[in-house]
PDB file of C-alpha atoms in Angstrom:
ATOM      1  CA  GLY A 264      11.783  24.799 -14.293  1.00 72.00           C
ATOM      2  CA  SER A 265       9.914  21.993 -12.516  1.00 81.00           C
ATOM      3  CA  GLY A 266       7.812  24.597 -10.710  1.00 81.00           C
ATOM      4  CA  THR A 267       6.210  25.589 -14.020  1.00 86.00           C
ATOM      5  CA  GLY A 268       4.306  22.316 -14.269  1.00 88.00           C
ATOM      6  CA  PHE A 269       5.662  21.802 -17.801  1.00 91.00           C
ATOM      7  CA  MET A 270       8.542  19.529 -16.859  1.00 93.00           C
ATOM      8  CA  ASP A 271       8.843  15.768 -16.729  1.00 94.00           C
ATOM      9  CA  ILE A 272      10.625  15.626 -13.386  1.00 93.00           C
ATOM     10  CA  ARG A 273      11.711  12.039 -13.951  1.00 93.00           C
ATOM     11  CA  LYS A 274      13.976  13.257 -16.755  1.00 92.00           C
ATOM     12  CA  CYS A 275      14.190  16.952 -15.770  1.00 92.00           C
ATOM     13  CA  GLU A 276      13.191  17.846 -19.325  1.00 93.00           C
ATOM     14  CA  TRP A 277      10.217  19.670 -20.795  1.00 94.00           C
ATOM     15  CA  SER A 278       7.242  17.330 -21.128  1.00 93.00           C
ATOM     16  CA  ASP A 279       5.724  16.919 -24.588  1.00 92.00           C
ATOM     17  CA  GLU A 280       2.740  15.263 -22.923  1.00 93.00           C
ATOM     18  CA  VAL A 281       1.957  18.281 -20.728  1.00 93.00           C
ATOM     19  CA  ALA A 282       2.602  20.790 -23.522  1.00 92.00           C
ATOM     20  CA  ASP A 283       0.268  18.903 -25.870  1.00 93.00           C
ATOM     21  CA  ALA A 284      -2.399  18.545 -23.173  1.00 95.00           C
ATOM     22  CA  VAL A 285      -2.631  22.311 -22.616  1.00 93.00           C
ATOM     23  CA  GLY A 286      -2.056  23.275 -26.250  1.00 93.00           C
ATOM     24  CA  VAL A 287       1.294  24.988 -25.758  1.00 91.00           C
ATOM     25  CA  SER A 288       3.973  24.831 -28.433  1.00 91.00           C
ATOM     26  CA  ARG A 289       7.345  23.512 -27.298  1.00 87.00           C
ATOM     27  CA  ASP A 290       8.861  26.383 -29.265  1.00 89.00           C
ATOM     28  CA  ILE A 291       7.996  28.892 -26.523  1.00 91.00           C
ATOM     29  CA  LEU A 292       9.746  26.875 -23.805  1.00 91.00           C
ATOM     30  CA  PRO A 293      13.355  28.003 -23.307  1.00 92.00           C
ATOM     31  CA  GLU A 294      16.393  25.803 -23.693  1.00 93.00           C
ATOM     32  CA  ILE A 295      17.369  24.212 -20.379  1.00 93.00           C
ATOM     33  CA  HIS A 296      20.924  24.886 -19.203  1.00 95.00           C
ATOM     34  CA  GLU A 297      22.779  23.447 -16.238  1.00 96.00           C
ATOM     35  CA  SER A 298      23.356  25.824 -13.345  1.00 97.00           C
ATOM     36  CA  GLY A 299      26.952  26.989 -13.358  1.00 98.00           C
ATOM     37  CA  SER A 300      27.328  26.728 -17.144  1.00 97.00           C
ATOM     38  CA  VAL A 301      28.269  29.653 -19.404  1.00 98.00           C
ATOM     39  CA  ILE A 302      25.298  30.470 -21.634  1.00 97.00           C
ATOM     40  CA  GLY A 303      26.490  33.614 -23.403  1.00 96.00           C
ATOM     41  CA  GLU A 304      28.214  36.943 -22.983  1.00 97.00           C
ATOM     42  CA  VAL A 305      27.300  40.617 -22.726  1.00 97.00           C
ATOM     43  CA  THR A 306      26.697  42.009 -26.212  1.00 97.00           C
ATOM     44  CA  PRO A 307      27.602  45.560 -27.327  1.00 96.00           C
ATOM     45  CA  GLU A 308      23.900  46.439 -27.213  1.00 96.00           C
ATOM     46  CA  ALA A 309      23.547  45.100 -23.661  1.00 96.00           C
ATOM     47  CA  GLU A 310      26.664  47.010 -22.601  1.00 96.00           C
ATOM     48  CA  LYS A 311      24.997  50.262 -23.634  1.00 95.00           C
ATOM     49  CA  GLU A 312      21.807  49.385 -21.755  1.00 95.00           C
ATOM     50  CA  CYS A 313      23.197  48.043 -18.469  1.00 94.00           C
ATOM     51  CA  GLY A 314      26.790  49.221 -18.244  1.00 94.00           C
ATOM     52  CA  LEU A 315      28.304  45.753 -17.896  1.00 96.00           C
ATOM     53  CA  PRO A 316      31.442  45.305 -20.020  1.00 96.00           C
ATOM     54  CA  LYS A 317      31.112  43.759 -23.466  1.00 96.00           C
ATOM     55  CA  GLY A 318      32.203  40.127 -23.558  1.00 96.00           C
ATOM     56  CA  LEU A 319      31.534  39.466 -19.860  1.00 96.00           C
ATOM     57  CA  ARG A 320      30.475  35.834 -19.534  1.00 96.00           C
ATOM     58  CA  ILE A 321      26.904  35.093 -18.459  1.00 97.00           C
ATOM     59  CA  VAL A 322      26.496  32.058 -16.212  1.00 98.00           C
ATOM     60  CA  GLN A 323      23.263  30.162 -15.603  1.00 97.00           C
ATOM     61  CA  GLY A 324      22.049  30.583 -12.024  1.00 97.00           C
ATOM     62  CA  ALA A 325      19.008  28.979 -10.395  1.00 96.00           C
ATOM     63  CA  ALA A 326      15.813  29.715  -8.482  1.00 94.00           C
ATOM     64  CA  ASP A 327      16.256  31.501  -5.153  1.00 95.00           C
ATOM     65  CA  THR A 328      15.484  28.520  -2.916  1.00 96.00           C
ATOM     66  CA  HIS A 329      17.697  26.199  -4.956  1.00 97.00           C
ATOM     67  CA  CYS A 330      20.540  28.688  -4.672  1.00 98.00           C
ATOM     68  CA  ALA A 331      19.961  28.608  -0.905  1.00 98.00           C
ATOM     69  CA  LEU A 332      20.280  24.811  -0.962  1.00 98.00           C
ATOM     70  CA  LEU A 333      23.568  25.188  -2.799  1.00 98.00           C
ATOM     71  CA  ALA A 334      24.713  27.793  -0.256  1.00 98.00           C
ATOM     72  CA  SER A 335      23.998  25.198   2.455  1.00 98.00           C
ATOM     73  CA  ASP A 336      26.107  22.571   0.656  1.00 98.00           C
ATOM     74  CA  ALA A 337      23.026  20.351   0.871  1.00 98.00           C
ATOM     75  CA  GLN A 338      23.686  16.653   0.228  1.00 98.00           C
ATOM     76  CA  PRO A 339      21.278  13.750  -0.398  1.00 98.00           C
ATOM     77  CA  ASN A 340      19.049  13.017   2.618  1.00 98.00           C
ATOM     78  CA  GLU A 341      19.892  16.351   4.245  1.00 99.00           C
ATOM     79  CA  VAL A 342      17.125  18.852   5.036  1.00 99.00           C
ATOM     80  CA  VAL A 343      17.480  22.620   4.740  1.00 99.00           C
ATOM     81  CA  ILE A 344      15.019  24.995   6.422  1.00 99.00           C
ATOM     82  CA  ILE A 345      15.220  28.215   4.409  1.00 98.00           C
ATOM     83  CA  ALA A 346      14.068  30.762   6.983  1.00 97.00           C
ATOM     84  CA  GLY A 347      13.319  33.991   5.164  1.00 94.00           C
ATOM     85  CA  SER A 348      10.025  35.727   4.378  1.00 94.00           C
ATOM     86  CA  THR A 349       8.718  32.206   3.773  1.00 95.00           C
ATOM     87  CA  ALA A 350      10.156  28.913   4.997  1.00 96.00           C
ATOM     88  CA  PRO A 351      10.529  26.118   2.451  1.00 97.00           C
ATOM     89  CA  VAL A 352      11.656  22.927   4.199  1.00 98.00           C
ATOM     90  CA  MET A 353      13.543  20.993   1.521  1.00 99.00           C
ATOM     91  CA  MET A 354      15.240  17.592   1.352  1.00 99.00           C
ATOM     92  CA  ILE A 355      17.761  16.613  -1.316  1.00 98.00           C
ATOM     93  CA  LEU A 356      17.183  13.164  -2.849  1.00 98.00           C
ATOM     94  CA  ASP A 357      19.356  11.059  -5.124  1.00 96.00           C
ATOM     95  CA  ASP A 358      16.318   9.085  -6.291  1.00 96.00           C
ATOM     96  CA  LEU A 359      12.911  10.320  -7.426  1.00 96.00           C
ATOM     97  CA  HIS A 360      10.111  10.204  -4.869  1.00 96.00           C
ATOM     98  CA  CYS A 361       6.612  11.665  -5.130  1.00 96.00           C
ATOM     99  CA  ASP A 362       4.006  11.875  -2.372  1.00 97.00           C
ATOM    100  CA  PRO A 363       1.069   9.610  -3.320  1.00 96.00           C
ATOM    101  CA  GLU A 364      -1.242  11.851  -1.243  1.00 96.00           C
ATOM    102  CA  GLN A 365       0.016  14.925  -3.143  1.00 95.00           C
ATOM    103  CA  LYS A 366       0.471  16.997   0.008  1.00 96.00           C
ATOM    104  CA  ILE A 367       4.051  18.064  -0.764  1.00 98.00           C
ATOM    105  CA  TRP A 368       6.093  18.968  -3.845  1.00 96.00           C
ATOM    106  CA  THR A 369       8.787  17.107  -5.749  1.00 97.00           C
ATOM    107  CA  GLY A 370      11.073  18.979  -8.128  1.00 96.00           C
ATOM    108  CA  CYS A 371      14.381  18.709  -9.943  1.00 96.00           C
ATOM    109  CA  ASP A 372      17.474  19.890  -8.092  1.00 96.00           C
ATOM    110  CA  LEU A 373      19.899  22.215  -9.876  1.00 94.00           C
ATOM    111  CA  GLN A 374      22.542  19.454  -9.743  1.00 95.00           C
ATOM    112  CA  LYS A 375      22.132  16.498 -12.116  1.00 93.00           C
ATOM    113  CA  ASP A 376      20.515  13.249 -10.985  1.00 94.00           C
ATOM    114  CA  ARG A 377      19.128  14.812  -7.813  1.00 97.00           C
ATOM    115  CA  TRP A 378      15.657  15.880  -6.764  1.00 97.00           C
ATOM    116  CA  VAL A 379      14.096  18.037  -4.049  1.00 98.00           C
ATOM    117  CA  LEU A 380      11.224  17.033  -1.778  1.00 98.00           C
ATOM    118  CA  GLU A 381       9.605  20.174  -0.336  1.00 98.00           C
ATOM    119  CA  SER A 382       7.145  20.776   2.494  1.00 98.00           C
ATOM    120  CA  ASN A 383       6.679  24.545   2.604  1.00 96.00           C
ATOM    121  CA  ALA A 384       5.648  26.330   5.817  1.00 96.00           C
ATOM    122  CA  THR A 385       4.694  29.429   3.738  1.00 93.00           C
ATOM    123  CA  LEU A 386       4.849  32.912   5.330  1.00 92.00           C
ATOM    124  CA  THR A 387       7.192  33.025   8.312  1.00 95.00           C
ATOM    125  CA  GLY A 388       9.677  35.897   8.513  1.00 94.00           C
ATOM    126  CA  ALA A 389       7.061  38.131   6.887  1.00 95.00           C
ATOM    127  CA  ASN A 390       4.766  37.497   9.865  1.00 96.00           C
ATOM    128  CA  LEU A 391       7.580  38.141  12.323  1.00 97.00           C
ATOM    129  CA  GLU A 392       8.192  41.505  10.673  1.00 97.00           C
ATOM    130  CA  TRP A 393       4.440  42.214  10.687  1.00 97.00           C
ATOM    131  CA  ILE A 394       4.081  41.689  14.442  1.00 97.00           C
ATOM    132  CA  VAL A 395       7.146  43.838  15.144  1.00 98.00           C
ATOM    133  CA  ARG A 396       5.813  46.582  12.863  1.00 98.00           C
ATOM    134  CA  LEU A 397       2.441  46.415  14.626  1.00 97.00           C
ATOM    135  CA  LEU A 398       4.118  46.853  18.015  1.00 98.00           C
ATOM    136  CA  CYS A 399       6.210  49.743  16.674  1.00 98.00           C
ATOM    137  CA  GLU A 400       3.437  51.665  14.929  1.00 97.00           C
ATOM    138  CA  ARG A 401       3.133  54.270  17.730  1.00 96.00           C
ATOM    139  CA  ALA A 402       6.885  54.793  18.048  1.00 97.00           C
ATOM    140  CA  GLU A 403       8.293  58.200  17.148  1.00 97.00           C
ATOM    141  CA  ASN A 404      10.081  56.605  14.192  1.00 98.00           C
ATOM    142  CA  PRO A 405       8.292  53.304  13.372  1.00 98.00           C
ATOM    143  CA  ASP A 406      10.775  52.177  10.704  1.00 98.00           C
ATOM    144  CA  GLU A 407      13.725  52.735  13.018  1.00 98.00           C
ATOM    145  CA  CYS A 408      11.873  50.918  15.816  1.00 98.00           C
ATOM    146  CA  VAL A 409      11.284  47.897  13.556  1.00 98.00           C
ATOM    147  CA  LYS A 410      14.915  47.796  12.461  1.00 97.00           C
ATOM    148  CA  LYS A 411      16.240  48.150  16.013  1.00 98.00           C
ATOM    149  CA  THR A 412      13.853  45.502  17.374  1.00 98.00           C
ATOM    150  CA  LEU A 413      14.680  42.920  14.695  1.00 97.00           C
ATOM    151  CA  ASN A 414      18.406  43.538  15.220  1.00 96.00           C
ATOM    152  CA  SER A 415      18.033  43.114  19.003  1.00 97.00           C
ATOM    153  CA  LEU A 416      16.027  39.882  19.223  1.00 98.00           C
ATOM    154  CA  ASP A 417      18.871  37.980  20.900  1.00 97.00           C
ATOM    155  CA  VAL A 418      18.863  40.488  23.773  1.00 98.00           C
ATOM    156  CA  LEU A 419      15.120  41.147  23.990  1.00 97.00           C
ATOM    157  CA  LEU A 420      14.092  37.475  24.056  1.00 98.00           C
ATOM    158  CA  VAL A 421      16.943  35.883  26.002  1.00 96.00           C
ATOM    159  CA  ASP A 422      15.057  35.335  29.284  1.00 96.00           C
ATOM    160  CA  ILE A 423      11.704  34.197  27.896  1.00 98.00           C
ATOM    161  CA  PRO A 424      11.037  30.541  28.782  1.00 98.00           C
ATOM    162  CA  PRO A 425       9.764  27.776  26.493  1.00 98.00           C
ATOM    163  CA  GLY A 426       6.091  28.289  25.811  1.00 98.00           C
ATOM    164  CA  SER A 427       6.378  32.082  26.098  1.00 98.00           C
ATOM    165  CA  ASN A 428       4.700  32.123  29.522  1.00 96.00           C
ATOM    166  CA  GLU A 429       1.875  29.904  28.227  1.00 96.00           C
ATOM    167  CA  THR A 430       1.275  32.000  25.092  1.00 97.00           C
ATOM    168  CA  LEU A 431       0.473  30.040  21.926  1.00 97.00           C
ATOM    169  CA  ILE A 432       0.070  31.655  18.517  1.00 97.00           C
ATOM    170  CA  GLY A 433      -1.083  30.253  15.197  1.00 95.00           C
ATOM    171  CA  LEU A 434      -0.102  32.939  12.710  1.00 94.00           C
ATOM    172  CA  GLY A 435       0.733  32.198   9.083  1.00 91.00           C
ATOM    173  CA  PRO A 436       2.974  29.125   8.805  1.00 94.00           C
ATOM    174  CA  SER A 437       1.494  25.648   8.967  1.00 94.00           C
ATOM    175  CA  ILE A 438       2.152  22.081   7.838  1.00 95.00           C
ATOM    176  CA  MET A 439       1.906  21.894   4.064  1.00 96.00           C
ATOM    177  CA  ASP A 440      -1.018  20.263   2.287  1.00 95.00           C
ATOM    178  CA  CYS A 441      -1.154  21.008  -1.452  1.00 93.00           C
ATOM    179  CA  GLN A 442      -4.779  19.871  -1.532  1.00 90.00           C
ATOM    180  CA  ARG A 443      -5.699  22.789   0.756  1.00 90.00           C
ATOM    181  CA  ILE A 444      -3.023  25.299  -0.209  1.00 84.00           C
ATOM    182  CA  THR A 445      -5.538  28.062  -0.957  1.00 86.00           C
ATOM    183  CA  ASP A 446      -7.211  27.752   2.464  1.00 86.00           C
ATOM    184  CA  VAL A 447      -6.256  30.708   4.670  1.00 85.00           C
ATOM    185  CA  LYS A 448      -7.133  30.146   8.309  1.00 87.00           C
ATOM    186  CA  GLN A 449      -7.956  32.888  10.783  1.00 91.00           C
ATOM    187  CA  ALA A 450      -5.006  33.524  13.099  1.00 94.00           C
ATOM    188  CA  ARG A 451      -5.335  32.187  16.632  1.00 94.00           C
ATOM    189  CA  MET A 452      -3.805  33.198  19.932  1.00 96.00           C
ATOM    190  CA  ILE A 453      -4.065  31.807  23.462  1.00 95.00           C
ATOM    191  CA  PHE A 454      -2.569  33.577  26.470  1.00 95.00           C
ATOM    192  CA  PRO A 455      -3.258  33.615  30.232  1.00 92.00           C
ATOM    193  CA  GLN A 456      -5.650  36.032  31.927  1.00 90.00           C
ATOM    194  CA  PRO A 457      -3.313  38.943  32.734  1.00 87.00           C
ATOM    195  CA  ALA A 458      -4.791  40.135  36.061  1.00 82.00           C
ATOM    196  CA  LEU A 459      -4.219  36.941  38.050  1.00 83.00           C
ATOM    197  CA  PRO A 460      -1.429  37.359  40.633  1.00 83.00           C
ATOM    198  CA  GLN A 461       0.384  34.121  39.772  1.00 82.00           C
ATOM    199  CA  ILE A 462       0.541  34.932  36.044  1.00 87.00           C
ATOM    200  CA  VAL A 463       3.381  36.601  34.138  1.00 89.00           C
ATOM    201  CA  PRO A 464       1.337  38.996  31.976  1.00 90.00           C
ATOM    202  CA  LEU A 465       1.826  39.098  28.233  1.00 94.00           C
ATOM    203  CA  ASN A 466       4.169  41.818  26.988  1.00 96.00           C
ATOM    204  CA  SER A 467       5.688  42.788  23.636  1.00 97.00           C
ATOM    205  CA  ALA A 468       8.805  40.625  23.957  1.00 98.00           C
ATOM    206  CA  THR A 469       6.765  37.558  24.941  1.00 98.00           C
ATOM    207  CA  LEU A 470       4.445  38.115  21.986  1.00 98.00           C
ATOM    208  CA  ILE A 471       7.387  38.261  19.555  1.00 98.00           C
ATOM    209  CA  HIS A 472       8.878  35.128  21.144  1.00 98.00           C
ATOM    210  CA  ALA A 473       5.567  33.280  20.733  1.00 98.00           C
ATOM    211  CA  VAL A 474       5.479  34.228  17.034  1.00 98.00           C
ATOM    212  CA  LEU A 475       9.027  32.864  16.625  1.00 98.00           C
ATOM    213  CA  GLU A 476       8.049  29.636  18.395  1.00 98.00           C
ATOM    214  CA  ASN A 477       5.054  29.370  16.065  1.00 98.00           C
ATOM    215  CA  ILE A 478       7.438  29.540  13.089  1.00 98.00           C
ATOM    216  CA  ALA A 479       9.739  26.892  14.575  1.00 98.00           C
ATOM    217  CA  TYR A 480       6.773  24.608  15.369  1.00 98.00           C
ATOM    218  CA  ALA A 481       5.712  24.851  11.715  1.00 98.00           C
ATOM    219  CA  ALA A 482       9.270  24.074  10.605  1.00 98.00           C
ATOM    220  CA  ARG A 483       9.236  20.954  12.789  1.00 98.00           C
ATOM    221  CA  GLY A 484       5.843  19.868  11.458  1.00 98.00           C
ATOM    222  CA  ASN A 485       7.040  20.148   7.867  1.00 98.00           C
ATOM    223  CA  LEU A 486      10.302  18.405   8.744  1.00 98.00           C
ATOM    224  CA  GLU A 487       8.329  15.501  10.217  1.00 98.00           C
ATOM    225  CA  GLN A 488       6.195  15.374   7.079  1.00 98.00           C
ATOM    226  CA  LEU A 489       9.329  14.991   4.944  1.00 98.00           C
ATOM    227  CA  GLY A 490      10.706  12.431   7.399  1.00 98.00           C
ATOM    228  CA  ALA A 491       7.609  10.290   6.927  1.00 97.00           C
ATOM    229  CA  HIS A 492       8.671   9.858   3.278  1.00 97.00           C
ATOM    230  CA  LYS A 493      12.463   9.677   3.554  1.00 96.00           C
ATOM    231  CA  GLU A 494      14.743   9.433   6.577  1.00 97.00           C
ATOM    232  CA  PHE A 495      16.922  12.539   6.889  1.00 97.00           C
ATOM    233  CA  SER A 496      20.511  12.580   8.122  1.00 97.00           C
ATOM    234  CA  CYS A 497      21.127  16.246   8.910  1.00 98.00           C
ATOM    235  CA  ILE A 498      19.234  19.518   9.481  1.00 99.00           C
ATOM    236  CA  LYS A 499      20.513  22.861   8.223  1.00 99.00           C
ATOM    237  CA  THR A 500      18.984  26.332   8.264  1.00 99.00           C
ATOM    238  CA  ILE A 501      19.790  29.407   6.192  1.00 98.00           C
ATOM    239  CA  GLY A 502      18.084  32.701   5.365  1.00 97.00           C
ATOM    240  CA  GLY A 503      17.512  36.116   6.891  1.00 95.00           C
ATOM    241  CA  MET A 504      16.199  34.759  10.191  1.00 96.00           C
ATOM    242  CA  THR A 505      19.540  33.057  10.858  1.00 97.00           C
ATOM    243  CA  GLN A 506      21.127  36.467  11.434  1.00 95.00           C
ATOM    244  CA  SER A 507      19.962  36.133  15.049  1.00 95.00           C
ATOM    245  CA  LYS A 508      21.430  33.519  17.381  1.00 96.00           C
ATOM    246  CA  ILE A 509      18.020  32.764  18.838  1.00 97.00           C
ATOM    247  CA  TRP A 510      16.586  31.192  15.652  1.00 98.00           C
ATOM    248  CA  PRO A 511      18.915  28.172  15.249  1.00 98.00           C
ATOM    249  CA  THR A 512      18.942  27.656  19.040  1.00 98.00           C
ATOM    250  CA  LEU A 513      15.141  27.731  19.201  1.00 98.00           C
ATOM    251  CA  LEU A 514      14.920  25.428  16.193  1.00 98.00           C
ATOM    252  CA  ALA A 515      17.323  22.902  17.748  1.00 99.00           C
ATOM    253  CA  ASN A 516      15.288  22.808  20.961  1.00 99.00           C
ATOM    254  CA  ILE A 517      11.890  22.556  19.281  1.00 99.00           C
ATOM    255  CA  ILE A 518      13.055  19.857  16.844  1.00 99.00           C
ATOM    256  CA  GLY A 519      15.240  18.167  19.467  1.00 98.00           C
ATOM    257  CA  LYS A 520      18.171  17.697  17.077  1.00 98.00           C
ATOM    258  CA  GLN A 521      21.383  19.432  16.012  1.00 98.00           C
ATOM    259  CA  VAL A 522      20.996  22.317  13.565  1.00 99.00           C
ATOM    260  CA  HIS A 523      23.821  23.486  11.271  1.00 99.00           C
ATOM    261  CA  THR A 524      23.916  27.121  10.087  1.00 98.00           C
ATOM    262  CA  PRO A 525      26.155  28.696   7.408  1.00 98.00           C
ATOM    263  CA  MET A 526      28.009  31.884   8.325  1.00 97.00           C
ATOM    264  CA  GLN A 527      26.382  33.778   5.435  1.00 96.00           C
ATOM    265  CA  PRO A 528      22.590  34.065   5.895  1.00 95.00           C
ATOM    266  CA  GLU A 529      21.822  35.310   2.371  1.00 94.00           C
ATOM    267  CA  GLY A 530      21.593  31.897   0.765  1.00 95.00           C
ATOM    268  CA  SER A 531      20.195  32.930  -2.616  1.00 96.00           C
ATOM    269  CA  LEU A 532      23.032  35.413  -3.104  1.00 97.00           C
ATOM    270  CA  ILE A 533      25.759  32.951  -2.097  1.00 98.00           C
ATOM    271  CA  GLY A 534      24.220  30.217  -4.262  1.00 98.00           C
ATOM    272  CA  ALA A 535      24.400  32.542  -7.265  1.00 98.00           C
ATOM    273  CA  VAL A 536      28.039  33.309  -6.405  1.00 98.00           C
ATOM    274  CA  ILE A 537      28.770  29.568  -6.320  1.00 98.00           C
ATOM    275  CA  CYS A 538      27.198  29.149  -9.777  1.00 98.00           C
ATOM    276  CA  ALA A 539      29.304  32.021 -11.115  1.00 98.00           C
ATOM    277  CA  ALA A 540      32.501  30.688  -9.518  1.00 98.00           C
ATOM    278  CA  LYS A 541      32.000  27.327 -11.188  1.00 98.00           C
ATOM    279  CA  GLY A 542      31.018  28.918 -14.505  1.00 97.00           C
ATOM    280  CA  VAL A 543      34.182  31.014 -14.823  1.00 95.00           C
ATOM    281  CA  GLY A 544      36.372  28.023 -13.981  1.00 97.00           C
ATOM    282  CA  HIS A 545      37.424  28.689 -10.392  1.00 97.00           C
ATOM    283  CA  TYR A 546      36.073  25.257  -9.393  1.00 98.00           C
ATOM    284  CA  PRO A 547      35.474  22.054 -11.384  1.00 98.00           C
ATOM    285  CA  SER A 548      31.930  21.527 -10.076  1.00 97.00           C
ATOM    286  CA  LEU A 549      29.149  23.173  -8.095  1.00 98.00           C
ATOM    287  CA  SER A 550      29.786  20.741  -5.259  1.00 97.00           C
ATOM    288  CA  ALA A 551      33.476  21.664  -5.087  1.00 98.00           C
ATOM    289  CA  ALA A 552      32.626  25.367  -5.187  1.00 98.00           C
ATOM    290  CA  ALA A 553      30.086  25.006  -2.362  1.00 98.00           C
ATOM    291  CA  LYS A 554      32.480  23.069  -0.141  1.00 97.00           C
ATOM    292  CA  ASN A 555      35.146  25.756  -0.564  1.00 98.00           C
ATOM    293  CA  ILE A 556      32.914  28.823  -0.290  1.00 98.00           C
ATOM    294  CA  VAL A 557      30.432  27.866   2.450  1.00 98.00           C
ATOM    295  CA  LYS A 558      31.650  28.415   6.015  1.00 98.00           C
ATOM    296  CA  TRP A 559      29.815  27.323   9.141  1.00 98.00           C
ATOM    297  CA  LYS A 560      28.803  28.742  12.503  1.00 98.00           C
ATOM    298  CA  PRO A 561      29.100  26.532  15.609  1.00 98.00           C
ATOM    299  CA  THR A 562      26.455  23.790  15.593  1.00 98.00           C
ATOM    300  CA  SER A 563      23.291  24.546  17.598  1.00 98.00           C
ATOM    301  CA  GLU A 564      22.602  21.724  20.066  1.00 98.00           C
ATOM    302  CA  PRO A 565      19.328  21.042  21.895  1.00 98.00           C
ATOM    303  CA  ASP A 566      19.523  21.656  25.647  1.00 98.00           C
ATOM    304  CA  ASP A 567      17.244  21.004  28.630  1.00 97.00           C
ATOM    305  CA  ARG A 568      14.549  23.226  27.091  1.00 98.00           C
ATOM    306  CA  ALA A 569      13.965  20.618  24.369  1.00 98.00           C
ATOM    307  CA  THR A 570      11.992  18.382  26.752  1.00 98.00           C
ATOM    308  CA  LEU A 571       9.639  21.234  27.663  1.00 98.00           C
ATOM    309  CA  TYR A 572       9.029  22.003  24.014  1.00 99.00           C
ATOM    310  CA  GLU A 573       7.573  18.555  23.328  1.00 98.00           C
ATOM    311  CA  SER A 574       4.338  19.429  25.139  1.00 98.00           C
ATOM    312  CA  TYR A 575       4.148  22.952  23.703  1.00 98.00           C
ATOM    313  CA  TYR A 576       4.597  21.628  20.166  1.00 98.00           C
ATOM    314  CA  SER A 577       1.751  19.162  20.748  1.00 97.00           C
ATOM    315  CA  LYS A 578      -0.475  21.967  22.066  1.00 96.00           C
ATOM    316  CA  TRP A 579       0.350  24.138  19.059  1.00 97.00           C
ATOM    317  CA  LYS A 580      -0.530  21.326  16.629  1.00 95.00           C
ATOM    318  CA  ARG A 581      -3.857  20.711  18.370  1.00 94.00           C
ATOM    319  CA  MET A 582      -4.711  24.411  18.351  1.00 93.00           C
ATOM    320  CA  TRP A 583      -3.524  25.270  14.838  1.00 90.00           C
ATOM    321  CA  CYS A 584      -3.441  22.142  12.695  1.00 84.00           C
ATOM    322  CA  GLU A 585      -6.139  19.864  14.094  1.00 73.00           C
ATOM    323  CA  GLY A 586      -9.228  22.061  14.254  1.00 55.00           C
ATOM    324  CA  GLU A 587     -10.729  24.259  16.940  1.00 43.00           C
TER     325      GLU A 587
END
């Protein structure tokens, strides 16, 4: 609800002040229910329309990203990088904090007396899919080529070094600034002259790897922006991009810190399951449900590539975030 702009996020209630200022009646704003609470049941009329059995309890869920936080068992001062089509970088807070420069968002968490500080990298996985689809457009079966390529990233990219053989890409994701959120920059790409004998020429796999690095650089930049407001204790990542092993490993090396990844990548789905499990009484709280349902992959640790990534991250920021 806080994303509507109609909520007093200090109280996590609808704001009379905002409603009055824009001339909106409070009567049109829905009743606010806690996530994981039973809010009704399937009526006979609804049974006829949707096929769900009459009397089935209806449980309040939450927004997709907040469900992903729940599916990461996110605790206060922990950061979750939700790596899907977009990449919200979100920190759970147990006290309200707003950015005085208004570059990042503050919202209410789905659990009481908690808030979320968000620095959103915007389009990420969508750009990865775009570059793969571009490279596959002349394949005999482009859709099958895209699917096979995305499912084979761990094999295709395994031998590509940090910096993607000196290829830097600025494509889509950046470090959030709400004051310039409608600005859409032209994409940028730097790669070595291919004909020189000492150069490893750019190829399709290197290009895909550079796009992935670009996404991880943006995740780090947004993480650092959150860290300038509140110190974080833990980094987690969830979402479709975590289906590959390369993403959490790359993230750990570019950030230079441990990264924790749930077994189930579909965070929004699992978060909704957690809400339902609490609502029907399987668990006493959302927190208890999350701790019992969420399982974890082995922690991704930075290795000797992390040192190399410091200079490449700085180059990417200069190219993409600090002008020409």
